[in-house]
Amino acid sequence: MRFHRQKYRRRSPLALMMALVGMLPFHANAQTKATPPSDAQVQARVSSLLKQMTLTEKIGQLNQLGAGFGMGGAQTDDTIRKGGAGSILWVNGAEALNRMQRIAIEKSRLHIPLIYGLDVIHGYNTIFPIPLGLASSWDTNLITQVQAVAAKEARADGIHWTFSPMVDIARDPRWGRIMEGAGEDPYLGAAIAKAQVRGFQGPYIGAPDHLLACVKHFAGYGAADGGRDYDSSYIPESQLWNVYLEPFRAAAEAGAGSFMSAYMDLNDVPATGNRFLLQDVLRKAWGFKGFVVSDAFSVQGMITHGFAANPADAAYRAITAGLNMDMASQTYLQNLEGLVKQKRISEAQIEAAVRPILEMKIRLGLFEHPYADVTKIAKIANAPEHRKLARIAAQRTVVLLKNTKNILPLSKEGSVAVIGPLANSSADMTSFWAGQAAYKENVTFLQGIKNKLGASAQVDYAQGVQITRTIPSFFDAIMQRKPVEKWSKAQEEEEYAQALELAKRSDRVVMVLGELASMSGELGSQSNIELPGNQQRLLEDIASLDKPLVLIVVSGRPINITWASEHVSAIMAVWHPGTEGGNGIADVLVGEINPSGKLPVTWPRHAGQIPTYYAHNLTHQPETDKGFTSRYWDDSSFPLYPFGYGLSYTTFTYSNLKVQKSTVKVGEPVTVQVDIANTGRYVGAEVAQLYIHQRSGSASRPVRQLKGFKRVILKAGAKQTLTFKLGKDELKYWSSAERNWVNEAGSFDVWVGGDSNAKLHTEFKVVP
Ligand code: BGC
């Protein structure tokens, strides 16, 4: 704190007083904040600010203006000038942001800076693989680095606050927003949530070049009925605590400074007005001290939900449930003052809501550094080191699903036909919330393959088929996706024939099929998960040529590739892999990088199996391939690829699985060891996964649950012993019978291996 004192010793008594109440910067000349201020300092500063504020100004801090949505130009400026806005979203670029900030700082009575928020979910200028792809790396260090780069670029362009990480558990791939999260598992989801918070926020809130994180959508959005976006979620208490809340808890524990409420009803109560979520869980159970912003227009949305009677009632329900900031709907701005005057809420309640918002602004250093340096972003956007990381991230998110007949790695000689609607589509390399990305920067698959093989092999391309969304996406314009002209019937036939021709005359074929980026994400839910358009037909026609064929699946969700899994020799899922995706995937195709991605989500055979997830409970007749079991009679009930699955060009063998003590007391940790050896010919990374099953308890327990994982790199022939610890946290669960967390005595199974079907087994007992 010497740093601060030195700064204000040089000031006049008046300036010092103004600084103390937050009206002037504490250290306007300082370039960086060396250390975070203490809690006491921050709170004292908030208190003195609050003393200066009128009720209207306090309510203004709770209002987030959405530029472009009923606001803009003079009206927006006027609201800011009157202290009617604490935050702005959907504004891009340091210059535009500085302009608005200048009004807040220079023209509003108390000079309180605005906090700018934007969705920075998989990069800002340099775009990384989509979050579901990043999750496939199971590489938490990488994910932290990626989000730190995203934060650095965004902060340079004037953003302070990202609406990320999205930590919604999703077990229904029809839901478009499955691509924004880390998949189906609470343990993996929690680890990735923490890694993202660390990446965005850095070592503390206000660390230079970092952002404030906003954990969303609290909570249960991923369980939307039928996978339809915004639809109601019905989640039993045990699933809520054991599954859906777990990544949120982890993010809060990692110090995330803000949360966002979700759009949907959770068990009939909209998340934005849900006192159980916002008070009982978030603040009381987890001790969260930050602030909660609504999702866009969701305060107002509680009226259309059939929950709130009118705008005043919506504002009342949100504020009393514990929602601090109203995103975009201005329901707070227009109604809170009236509610205070009617004594339905007190000014103290308003102050309590404002407090953490001011606190975050102070911590972020916005009073000292309200403006962005407009020259900075050009210097670091798409910097070579950012692109290098984007390439590494793309490599690590590849999940090799099948590789037979030695198809992969691809040799560098011989002609290659690159075919499919996603092979050369730069807009589909990146996905949702990548509005700042310059698509021309994106390296497509075709370009990546040409960069890699162009010198030694003939690489040709045909699109073959065109795919389009039946109902265009609301987000196309926001994501800068250009409208594509639809092919005529004649062109369709011609392009199709050309692709077949090309395949016939080439030695090998790489098909790049899947979904457009616009087919997943918000408002990207769909009723089936088939390959859209004519892709399946083209795939079958080309496969019938009996050429070496590699299928690259591009998507924001698992899609139906069951036919391909039976007829195509090599398949890899690459999601939407980002700016450097084409290069990263080419590195893997030729074997310069060994694939190591593992599915963060169960891959169903078709939509009829949804929901399907590995951590389901057993039944009285657990499924086998035959007999009176809980299976479908018309198809397998097992998924196409299990959670945690992913192949490598080398092989890993697990052995010597043992527990240090086969009997422990309740609460005593269990140490598990296993040997892993690279038994193939290539150096490679493997994600060793540990699963447990509690055989009996006060409530039925899932057949398996992930409770540990480690990503290790082993040279060919190398061997390593891995140690996992199963402590109280790993062995506890929320029991519906006890309506509480329990650590129970009983017998436990342990498996360790390369996916959720791992066979290597041991067991231990927990005694009272
Ligand atoms: C989305 C949020 C997002 C917000 C702000 C909403 O439509 O559901 O995830 O953060 O818009 O852009």
PDB file of N, CA, C and O and ligand atoms in Angstrom, residues 89-90 119 163 177 180 216-217 221 230 260 263 295-296 327 433 475 522, ligand 1:
ATOM      1  N   LEU A  89     -23.193  -2.721 -22.207  1.00  0.00           N
ATOM      2  CA  LEU A  89     -22.751  -3.913 -22.941  1.00  0.00           C
ATOM      3  C   LEU A  89     -23.098  -3.769 -24.413  1.00  0.00           C
ATOM      4  O   LEU A  89     -23.843  -2.869 -24.796  1.00  0.00           O
ATOM      5  N   TRP A  90     -22.525  -4.664 -25.184  1.00  0.00           N
ATOM      6  CA  TRP A  90     -22.698  -4.711 -26.641  1.00  0.00           C
ATOM      7  C   TRP A  90     -22.150  -3.464 -27.346  1.00  0.00           C
ATOM      8  O   TRP A  90     -22.724  -2.976 -28.315  1.00  0.00           O
ATOM      9  N   ASP A 119     -19.320 -10.583 -24.192  1.00  0.00           N
ATOM     10  CA  ASP A 119     -19.130 -12.032 -24.163  1.00  0.00           C
ATOM     11  C   ASP A 119     -17.814 -12.395 -24.837  1.00  0.00           C
ATOM     12  O   ASP A 119     -17.723 -12.424 -26.061  1.00  0.00           O
ATOM     13  N   PHE A 163     -18.654 -11.948 -19.930  1.00  0.00           N
ATOM     14  CA  PHE A 163     -19.772 -12.804 -19.524  1.00  0.00           C
ATOM     15  C   PHE A 163     -19.364 -14.251 -19.783  1.00  0.00           C
ATOM     16  O   PHE A 163     -19.871 -14.914 -20.676  1.00  0.00           O
ATOM     17  N   ARG A 177     -26.616 -24.472 -26.896  1.00  0.00           N
ATOM     18  CA  ARG A 177     -25.579 -23.859 -26.075  1.00  0.00           C
ATOM     19  C   ARG A 177     -24.673 -24.868 -25.398  1.00  0.00           C
ATOM     20  O   ARG A 177     -23.793 -24.495 -24.616  1.00  0.00           O
ATOM     21  N   GLU A 180     -21.076 -23.976 -25.633  1.00  0.00           N
ATOM     22  CA  GLU A 180     -20.473 -22.913 -24.823  1.00  0.00           C
ATOM     23  C   GLU A 180     -19.920 -23.422 -23.498  1.00  0.00           C
ATOM     24  O   GLU A 180     -19.294 -22.659 -22.761  1.00  0.00           O
ATOM     25  N   LYS A 216     -21.853 -18.025 -15.604  1.00  0.00           N
ATOM     26  CA  LYS A 216     -23.250 -18.072 -16.054  1.00  0.00           C
ATOM     27  C   LYS A 216     -23.611 -19.475 -16.500  1.00  0.00           C
ATOM     28  O   LYS A 216     -22.706 -20.284 -16.730  1.00  0.00           O
ATOM     29  N   HIS A 217     -24.881 -19.776 -16.657  1.00  0.00           N
ATOM     30  CA  HIS A 217     -26.088 -19.010 -16.350  1.00  0.00           C
ATOM     31  C   HIS A 217     -26.663 -19.695 -15.130  1.00  0.00           C
ATOM     32  O   HIS A 217     -27.078 -20.858 -15.236  1.00  0.00           O
ATOM     33  N   TYR A 221     -29.672 -24.000 -16.664  1.00  0.00           N
ATOM     34  CA  TYR A 221     -30.041 -23.694 -18.055  1.00  0.00           C
ATOM     35  C   TYR A 221     -29.806 -24.907 -18.977  1.00  0.00           C
ATOM     36  O   TYR A 221     -30.568 -25.148 -19.906  1.00  0.00           O
ATOM     37  N   TYR A 230     -34.016 -21.707 -23.685  1.00  0.00           N
ATOM     38  CA  TYR A 230     -34.835 -20.923 -22.743  1.00  0.00           C
ATOM     39  C   TYR A 230     -35.955 -21.726 -22.083  1.00  0.00           C
ATOM     40  O   TYR A 230     -36.682 -21.197 -21.244  1.00  0.00           O
ATOM     41  N   MET A 260     -24.084 -14.508 -13.455  1.00  0.00           N
ATOM     42  CA  MET A 260     -25.240 -14.085 -14.260  1.00  0.00           C
ATOM     43  C   MET A 260     -26.377 -15.070 -14.020  1.00  0.00           C
ATOM     44  O   MET A 260     -26.175 -16.285 -14.050  1.00  0.00           O
ATOM     45  N   TYR A 263     -31.938 -17.551 -17.903  1.00  0.00           N
ATOM     46  CA  TYR A 263     -33.227 -17.132 -18.447  1.00  0.00           C
ATOM     47  C   TYR A 263     -34.405 -17.961 -17.941  1.00  0.00           C
ATOM     48  O   TYR A 263     -35.503 -17.472 -17.834  1.00  0.00           O
ATOM     49  N   ASP A 295     -29.554 -12.122 -16.941  1.00  0.00           N
ATOM     50  CA  ASP A 295     -29.289 -12.303 -18.361  1.00  0.00           C
ATOM     51  C   ASP A 295     -30.063 -11.202 -19.100  1.00  0.00           C
ATOM     52  O   ASP A 295     -30.911 -10.515 -18.524  1.00  0.00           O
ATOM     53  N   ALA A 296     -29.757 -11.029 -20.358  1.00  0.00           N
ATOM     54  CA  ALA A 296     -30.301  -9.885 -21.091  1.00  0.00           C
ATOM     55  C   ALA A 296     -31.833  -9.900 -21.066  1.00  0.00           C
ATOM     56  O   ALA A 296     -32.447 -10.890 -21.489  1.00  0.00           O
ATOM     57  N   MET A 327     -29.688  -6.413 -16.657  1.00  0.00           N
ATOM     58  CA  MET A 327     -29.073  -6.302 -17.979  1.00  0.00           C
ATOM     59  C   MET A 327     -30.116  -5.918 -19.022  1.00  0.00           C
ATOM     60  O   MET A 327     -31.038  -6.679 -19.301  1.00  0.00           O
ATOM     61  N   TRP A 433     -20.284 -15.837 -30.370  1.00  0.00           N
ATOM     62  CA  TRP A 433     -19.570 -14.800 -29.639  1.00  0.00           C
ATOM     63  C   TRP A 433     -18.141 -14.645 -30.148  1.00  0.00           C
ATOM     64  O   TRP A 433     -17.209 -14.685 -29.370  1.00  0.00           O
ATOM     65  N   PHE A 475     -28.452 -14.305 -34.664  1.00  0.00           N
ATOM     66  CA  PHE A 475     -27.113 -13.816 -34.359  1.00  0.00           C
ATOM     67  C   PHE A 475     -26.211 -13.646 -35.586  1.00  0.00           C
ATOM     68  O   PHE A 475     -25.082 -13.217 -35.441  1.00  0.00           O
ATOM     69  N   GLU A 522     -26.523 -19.896 -28.856  1.00  0.00           N
ATOM     70  CA  GLU A 522     -27.838 -19.415 -28.424  1.00  0.00           C
ATOM     71  C   GLU A 522     -28.789 -19.422 -29.607  1.00  0.00           C
ATOM     72  O   GLU A 522     -28.420 -19.065 -30.730  1.00  0.00           O
TER      73      GLU A 522
HETATM   74  C1  BGC B   1     -27.023 -14.647 -23.359  1.00  0.00           C
HETATM   75  C2  BGC B   1     -25.895 -14.475 -22.387  1.00  0.00           C
HETATM   76  C3  BGC B   1     -25.043 -13.297 -22.771  1.00  0.00           C
HETATM   77  C4  BGC B   1     -25.915 -12.068 -22.859  1.00  0.00           C
HETATM   78  C5  BGC B   1     -25.129 -10.819 -23.173  1.00  0.00           C
HETATM   79  C6  BGC B   1     -27.764 -13.361 -23.628  1.00  0.00           C
HETATM   80  O1  BGC B   1     -28.638 -13.480 -24.690  1.00  0.00           O
HETATM   81  O2  BGC B   1     -27.903 -15.639 -22.878  1.00  0.00           O
HETATM   82  O3  BGC B   1     -25.123 -15.648 -22.324  1.00  0.00           O
HETATM   83  O4  BGC B   1     -24.004 -13.137 -21.867  1.00  0.00           O
HETATM   84  O5  BGC B   1     -26.898 -12.272 -23.843  1.00  0.00           O
HETATM   85  O6  BGC B   1     -24.663 -10.794 -24.451  1.00  0.00           O
END
